[in-house]
CSV table of C-alpha atoms in Angstrom, one decimal:
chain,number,residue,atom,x,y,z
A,1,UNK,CA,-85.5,202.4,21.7
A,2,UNK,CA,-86.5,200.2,19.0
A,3,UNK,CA,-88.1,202.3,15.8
A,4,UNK,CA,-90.9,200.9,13.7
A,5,UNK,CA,-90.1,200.0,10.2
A,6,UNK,CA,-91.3,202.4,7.7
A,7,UNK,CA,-93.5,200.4,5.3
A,8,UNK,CA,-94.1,201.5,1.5
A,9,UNK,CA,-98.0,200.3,2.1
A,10,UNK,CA,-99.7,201.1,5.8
A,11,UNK,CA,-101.7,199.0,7.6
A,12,UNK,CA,-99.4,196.1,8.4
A,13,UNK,CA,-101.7,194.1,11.4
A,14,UNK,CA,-104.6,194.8,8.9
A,15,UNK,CA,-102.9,193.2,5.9
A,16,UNK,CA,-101.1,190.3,7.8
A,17,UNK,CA,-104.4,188.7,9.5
A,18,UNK,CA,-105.8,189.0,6.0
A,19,UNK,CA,-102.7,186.8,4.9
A,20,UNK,CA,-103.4,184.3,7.3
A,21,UNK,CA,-107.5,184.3,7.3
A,22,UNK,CA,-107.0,184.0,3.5
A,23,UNK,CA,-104.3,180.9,3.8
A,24,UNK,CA,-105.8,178.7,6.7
A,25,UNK,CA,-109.3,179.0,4.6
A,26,UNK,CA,-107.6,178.2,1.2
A,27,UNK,CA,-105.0,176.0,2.4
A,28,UNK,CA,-104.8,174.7,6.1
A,29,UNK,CA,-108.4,173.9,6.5
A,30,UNK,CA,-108.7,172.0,3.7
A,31,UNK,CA,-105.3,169.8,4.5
A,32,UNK,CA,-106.9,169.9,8.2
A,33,UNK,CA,-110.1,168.1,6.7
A,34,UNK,CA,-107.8,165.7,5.2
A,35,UNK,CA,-105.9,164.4,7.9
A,36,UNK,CA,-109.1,164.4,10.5
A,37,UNK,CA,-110.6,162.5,8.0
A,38,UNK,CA,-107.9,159.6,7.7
A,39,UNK,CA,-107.6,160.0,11.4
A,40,UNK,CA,-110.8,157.6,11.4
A,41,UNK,CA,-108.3,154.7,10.6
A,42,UNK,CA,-106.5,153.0,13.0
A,43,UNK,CA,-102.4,152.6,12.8
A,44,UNK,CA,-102.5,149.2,11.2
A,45,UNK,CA,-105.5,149.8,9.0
A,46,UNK,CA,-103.7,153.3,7.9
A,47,UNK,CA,-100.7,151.2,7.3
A,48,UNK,CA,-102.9,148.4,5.1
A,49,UNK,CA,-104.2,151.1,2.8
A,50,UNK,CA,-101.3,153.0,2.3
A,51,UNK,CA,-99.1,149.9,1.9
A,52,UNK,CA,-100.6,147.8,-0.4
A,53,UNK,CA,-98.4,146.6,-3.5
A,54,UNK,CA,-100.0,148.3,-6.0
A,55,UNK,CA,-100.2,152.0,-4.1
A,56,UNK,CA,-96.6,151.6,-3.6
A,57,UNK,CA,-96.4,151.1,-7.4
A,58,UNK,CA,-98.2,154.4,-8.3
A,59,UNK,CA,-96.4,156.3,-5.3
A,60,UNK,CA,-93.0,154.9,-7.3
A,61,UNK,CA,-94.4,155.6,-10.3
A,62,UNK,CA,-95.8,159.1,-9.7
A,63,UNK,CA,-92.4,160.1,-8.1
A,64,UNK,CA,-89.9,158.9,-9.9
A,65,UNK,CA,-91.8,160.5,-13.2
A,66,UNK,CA,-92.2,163.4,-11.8
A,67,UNK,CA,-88.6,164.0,-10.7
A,68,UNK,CA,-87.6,162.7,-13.8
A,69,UNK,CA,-89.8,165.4,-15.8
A,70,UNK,CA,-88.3,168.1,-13.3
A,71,UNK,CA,-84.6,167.4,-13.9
A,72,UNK,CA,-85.4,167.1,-17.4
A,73,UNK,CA,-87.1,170.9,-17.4
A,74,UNK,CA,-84.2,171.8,-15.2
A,75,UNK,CA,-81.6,171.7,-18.0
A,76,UNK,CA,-83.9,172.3,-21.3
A,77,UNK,CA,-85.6,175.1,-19.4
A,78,UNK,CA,-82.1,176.9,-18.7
A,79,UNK,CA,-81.5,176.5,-22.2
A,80,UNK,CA,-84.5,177.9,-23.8
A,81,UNK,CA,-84.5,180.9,-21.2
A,82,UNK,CA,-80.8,181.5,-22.5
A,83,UNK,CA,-82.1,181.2,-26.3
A,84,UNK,CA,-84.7,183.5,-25.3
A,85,UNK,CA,-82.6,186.0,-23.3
A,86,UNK,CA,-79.2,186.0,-25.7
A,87,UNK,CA,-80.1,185.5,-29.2
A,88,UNK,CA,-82.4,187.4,-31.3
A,89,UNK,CA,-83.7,185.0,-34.5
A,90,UNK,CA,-87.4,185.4,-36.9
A,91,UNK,CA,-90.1,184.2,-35.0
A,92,UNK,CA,-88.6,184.6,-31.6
A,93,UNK,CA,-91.9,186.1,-30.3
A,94,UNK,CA,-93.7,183.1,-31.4
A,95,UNK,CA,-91.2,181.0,-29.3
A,96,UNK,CA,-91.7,182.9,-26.4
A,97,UNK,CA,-95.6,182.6,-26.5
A,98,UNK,CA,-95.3,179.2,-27.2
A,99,UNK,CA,-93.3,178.5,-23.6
A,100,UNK,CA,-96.6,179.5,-22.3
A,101,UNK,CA,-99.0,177.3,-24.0
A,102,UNK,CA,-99.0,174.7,-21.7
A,103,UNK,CA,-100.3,177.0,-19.0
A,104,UNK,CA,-103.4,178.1,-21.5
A,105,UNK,CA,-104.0,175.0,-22.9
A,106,UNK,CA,-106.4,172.5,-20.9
A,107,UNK,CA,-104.4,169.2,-19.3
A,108,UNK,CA,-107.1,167.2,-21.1
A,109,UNK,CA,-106.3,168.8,-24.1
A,110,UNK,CA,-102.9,168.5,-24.2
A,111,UNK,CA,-103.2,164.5,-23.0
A,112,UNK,CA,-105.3,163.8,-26.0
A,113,UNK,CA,-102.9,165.7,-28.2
A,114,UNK,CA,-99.9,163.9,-26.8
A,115,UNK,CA,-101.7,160.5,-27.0
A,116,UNK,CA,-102.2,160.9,-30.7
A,117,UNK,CA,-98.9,161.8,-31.7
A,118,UNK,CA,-96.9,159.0,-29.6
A,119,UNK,CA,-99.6,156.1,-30.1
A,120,UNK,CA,-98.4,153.1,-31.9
A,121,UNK,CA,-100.3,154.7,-34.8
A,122,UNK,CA,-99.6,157.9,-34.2
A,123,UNK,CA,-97.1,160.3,-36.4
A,124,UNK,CA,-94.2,160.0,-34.0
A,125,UNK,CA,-95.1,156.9,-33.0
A,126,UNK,CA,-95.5,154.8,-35.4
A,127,UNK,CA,-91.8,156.3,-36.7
A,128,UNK,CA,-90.8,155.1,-32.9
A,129,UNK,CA,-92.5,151.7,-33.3
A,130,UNK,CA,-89.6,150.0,-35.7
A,131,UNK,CA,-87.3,150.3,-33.7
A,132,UNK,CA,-89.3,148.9,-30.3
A,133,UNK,CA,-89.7,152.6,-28.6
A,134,UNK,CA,-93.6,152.9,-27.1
A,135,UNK,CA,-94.0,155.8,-25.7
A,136,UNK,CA,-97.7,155.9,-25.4
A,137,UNK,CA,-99.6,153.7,-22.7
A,138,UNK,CA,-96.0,153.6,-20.6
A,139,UNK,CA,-94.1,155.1,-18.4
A,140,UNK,CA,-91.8,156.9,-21.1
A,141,UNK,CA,-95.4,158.5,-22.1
A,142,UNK,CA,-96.0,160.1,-18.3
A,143,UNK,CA,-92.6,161.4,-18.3
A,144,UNK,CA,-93.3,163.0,-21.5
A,145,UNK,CA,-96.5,164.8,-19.9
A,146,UNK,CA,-95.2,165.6,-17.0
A,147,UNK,CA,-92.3,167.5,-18.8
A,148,UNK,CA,-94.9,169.1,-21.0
A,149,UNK,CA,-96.8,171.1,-18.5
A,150,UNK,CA,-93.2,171.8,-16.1
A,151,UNK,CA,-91.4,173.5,-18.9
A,152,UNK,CA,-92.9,176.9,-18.5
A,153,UNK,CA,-92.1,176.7,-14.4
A,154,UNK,CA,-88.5,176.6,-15.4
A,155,UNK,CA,-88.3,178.7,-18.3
A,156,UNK,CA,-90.2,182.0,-16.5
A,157,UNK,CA,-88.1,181.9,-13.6
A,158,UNK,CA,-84.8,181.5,-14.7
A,159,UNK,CA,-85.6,184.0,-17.7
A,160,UNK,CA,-85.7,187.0,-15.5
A,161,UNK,CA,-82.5,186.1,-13.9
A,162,UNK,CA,-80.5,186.1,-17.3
A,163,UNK,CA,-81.9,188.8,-18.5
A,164,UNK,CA,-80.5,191.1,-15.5
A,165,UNK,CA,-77.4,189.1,-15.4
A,166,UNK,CA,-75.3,191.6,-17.2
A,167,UNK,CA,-72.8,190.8,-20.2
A,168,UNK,CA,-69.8,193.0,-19.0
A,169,UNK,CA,-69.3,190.0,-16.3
A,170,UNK,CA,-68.8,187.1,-19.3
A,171,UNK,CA,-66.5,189.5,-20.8
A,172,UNK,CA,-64.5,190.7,-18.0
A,173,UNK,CA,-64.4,186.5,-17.7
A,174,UNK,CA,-62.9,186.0,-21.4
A,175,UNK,CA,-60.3,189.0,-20.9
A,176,UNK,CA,-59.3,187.1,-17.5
A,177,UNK,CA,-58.7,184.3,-19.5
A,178,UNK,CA,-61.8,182.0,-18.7
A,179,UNK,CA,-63.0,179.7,-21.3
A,180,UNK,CA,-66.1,179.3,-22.1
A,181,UNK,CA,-67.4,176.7,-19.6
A,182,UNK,CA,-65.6,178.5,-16.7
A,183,UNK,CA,-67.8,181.4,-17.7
A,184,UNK,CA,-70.6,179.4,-17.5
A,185,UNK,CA,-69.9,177.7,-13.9
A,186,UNK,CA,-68.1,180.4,-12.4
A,187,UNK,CA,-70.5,183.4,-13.1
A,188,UNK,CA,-73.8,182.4,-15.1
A,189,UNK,CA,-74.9,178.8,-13.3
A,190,UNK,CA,-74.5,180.0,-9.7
A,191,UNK,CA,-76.3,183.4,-10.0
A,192,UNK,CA,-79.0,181.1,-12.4
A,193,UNK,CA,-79.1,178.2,-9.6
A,194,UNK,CA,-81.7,179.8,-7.0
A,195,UNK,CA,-84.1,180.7,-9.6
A,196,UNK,CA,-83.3,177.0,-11.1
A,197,UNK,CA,-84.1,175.1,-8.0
A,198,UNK,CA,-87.4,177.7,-7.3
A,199,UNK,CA,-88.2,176.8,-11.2
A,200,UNK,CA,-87.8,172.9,-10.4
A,201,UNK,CA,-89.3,172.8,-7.5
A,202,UNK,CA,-92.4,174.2,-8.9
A,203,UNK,CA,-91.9,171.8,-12.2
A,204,UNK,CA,-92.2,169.0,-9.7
A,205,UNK,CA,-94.9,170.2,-7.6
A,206,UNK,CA,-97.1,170.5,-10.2
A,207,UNK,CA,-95.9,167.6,-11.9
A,208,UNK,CA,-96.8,165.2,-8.7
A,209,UNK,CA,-100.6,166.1,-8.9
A,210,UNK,CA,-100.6,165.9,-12.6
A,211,UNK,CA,-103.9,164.2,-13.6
A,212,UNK,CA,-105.7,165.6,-16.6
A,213,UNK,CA,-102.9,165.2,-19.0
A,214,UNK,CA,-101.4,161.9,-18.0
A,215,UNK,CA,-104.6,160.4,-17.7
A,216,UNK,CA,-104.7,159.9,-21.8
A,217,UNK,CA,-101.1,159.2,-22.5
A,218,UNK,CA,-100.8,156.7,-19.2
A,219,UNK,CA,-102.9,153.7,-20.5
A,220,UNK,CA,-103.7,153.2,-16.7
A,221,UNK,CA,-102.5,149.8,-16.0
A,222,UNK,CA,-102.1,148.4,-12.5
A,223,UNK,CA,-97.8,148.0,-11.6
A,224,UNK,CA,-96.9,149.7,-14.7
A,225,UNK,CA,-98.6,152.7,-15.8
A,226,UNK,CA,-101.2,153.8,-12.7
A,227,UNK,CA,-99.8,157.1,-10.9
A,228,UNK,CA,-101.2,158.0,-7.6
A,229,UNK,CA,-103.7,160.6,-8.6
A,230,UNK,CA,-105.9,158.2,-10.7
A,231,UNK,CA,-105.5,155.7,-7.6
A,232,UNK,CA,-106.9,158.3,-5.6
A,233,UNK,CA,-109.8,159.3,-8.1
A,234,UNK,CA,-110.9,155.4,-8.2
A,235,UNK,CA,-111.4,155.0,-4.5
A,236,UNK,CA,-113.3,158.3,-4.9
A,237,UNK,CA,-115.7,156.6,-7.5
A,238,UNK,CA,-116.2,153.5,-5.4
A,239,UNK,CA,-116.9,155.6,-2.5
A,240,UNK,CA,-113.9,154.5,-0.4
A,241,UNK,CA,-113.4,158.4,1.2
A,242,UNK,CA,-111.3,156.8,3.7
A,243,UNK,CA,-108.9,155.1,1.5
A,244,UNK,CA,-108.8,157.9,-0.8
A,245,UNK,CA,-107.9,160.4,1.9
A,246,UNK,CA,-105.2,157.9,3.7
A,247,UNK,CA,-103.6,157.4,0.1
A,248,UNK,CA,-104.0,161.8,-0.8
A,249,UNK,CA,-102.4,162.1,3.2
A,250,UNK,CA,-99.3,160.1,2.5
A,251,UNK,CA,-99.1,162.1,-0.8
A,252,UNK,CA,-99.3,165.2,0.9
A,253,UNK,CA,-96.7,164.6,3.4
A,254,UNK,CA,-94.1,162.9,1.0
A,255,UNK,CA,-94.6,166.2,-1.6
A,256,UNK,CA,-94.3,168.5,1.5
A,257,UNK,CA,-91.0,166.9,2.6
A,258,UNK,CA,-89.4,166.7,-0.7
A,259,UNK,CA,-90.1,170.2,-1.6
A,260,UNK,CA,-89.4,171.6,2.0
A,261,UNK,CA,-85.6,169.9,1.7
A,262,UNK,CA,-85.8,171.9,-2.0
A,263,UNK,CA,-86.4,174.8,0.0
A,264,UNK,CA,-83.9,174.2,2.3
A,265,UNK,CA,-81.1,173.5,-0.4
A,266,UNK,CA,-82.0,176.6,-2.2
A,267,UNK,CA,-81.6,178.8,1.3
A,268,UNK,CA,-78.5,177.2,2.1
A,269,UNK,CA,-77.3,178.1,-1.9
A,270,UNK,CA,-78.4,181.8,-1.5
A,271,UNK,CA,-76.9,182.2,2.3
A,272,UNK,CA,-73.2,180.3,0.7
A,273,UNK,CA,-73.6,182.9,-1.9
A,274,UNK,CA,-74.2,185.4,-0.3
A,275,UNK,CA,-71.2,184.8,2.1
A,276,UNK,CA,-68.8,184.6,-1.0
A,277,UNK,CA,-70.0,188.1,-1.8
């Protein structure tokens, strides 16, 4: 005879159809709209919209940034998390609220902000200009949003991990004879990596439907600075819904593939793991 689970909170059925009322009116009805809405086109005009060379530009564009900003975060968010975790310095509280500032501080604000100091004229950039580096108004200048606003994704996931990885485990390491970077990819990286890929895939989630602070930096130019997002919000001004929504569908299905193979690389990471154990 099978038993019933005991359950910390009752009310199970209760609390499970509120789940799912809650996500299909937040999420799935929504997307739903979406896709009945681009259903309107046929194959072939779905196929001209979506297909057109400058879309394919700002899908490029949009992707390659954001993954770009992502592995970026992936490595200097592991690092500031261990700086955070390991090392006690003056004015390490101030560090640690400042990881968070991108999640207070409006997109807008921050692409204004970054489009002033990395204009030609700027501070940094006009240091950067004499030796050819524009970072402003190019695709250098997305990256460096996009890595802005997915630092904090990185850094709060991976920082809980450290701090419960316990020290005795590096040191048993050193007394076995492991150097440092055996320590480091033996024992920290691959209890680190889940929380890494969770904190990257997030990074680059949020990064691909970045719009407020890469609007600024951008410069918006057709083939070399236009991401997908802005595409999307011009077709929304001239009142092509359709095209808007066929463009936003193809978005939706490339972002849900990429971070559902994410997903799948991270369960396959945890299950190896846990098998070694």
């Amino acid at each position: 005879m099978r038993l019933k689970q005991a359950s910390v909170l009752p009310g199970f059925g209760l609390a499970f159809g509120y789940t799912i009322v809650y996500l299909s009116l937040i999420v799935l009805l929504p997307l739903s709209a979406l896709i009945i809405k681009t259903s309107s086109l046929s194959l072939a005009e779905f196929w001209a919209v979506v297909t057109t060379p400058r879309v394919l530009a700002a899908y490029k564009l949009t992707f390659g940034a954001s993954l770009l900003a992502a592995l970026i975060n992936l490595f200097a968010g592991l690092l500031v998390a261990w700086v955070l975790v390991r090392y006690r310095f003056p004015g390490k509280r101030l560090v640690d609220a400042l990881v968070d500032l991108p999640f207070a501080l409006p997109t807008a604000v921050a692409g204004i902000a970054l489009t002033n100091l990395y204009a030609p004229n700027g501070w940094i950039g006009s240091l950067l200009a004499p030796f050819g580096i524009e970072v402003a108004f190019k695709p250098l200048g997305i990256v460096l949003a996009l890595t802005f606003i997915g630092l904090p994704f990185v850094v709060r996931t991976v920082q809980p991990v450290l701090q419960d990885l316990e020290p005795e485990l590096e040191e048993a390491a050193a007394c076995l004879g492991a150097n440092r970077w055996q320590t480091f990819c033996k024992i920290i990286f691959p209890a680190a990596m889940p929380a890494l890929l969770t904190g990257f895939t997030l990074a680059f989630a949020r990064a691909i439907g970045e719009y407020g602070s890469v609007i600024f930096i951008a410069g918006n130019i057709p083939f070399e600075s236009e991401i997908t997002p802005l595409l999307i919000i011009g077709k929304l001004e001239q009142y092509d819904y359709v095209g808007a929504t066929a463009i936003a569908t193809v978005m939706l299905g490339l972002s849900f593939t990429l971070i559902l193979l994410i997903n799948l690389l991270q369960w396959w990471h945890a299950k190896r793991h846990g098998m070694r154990k």
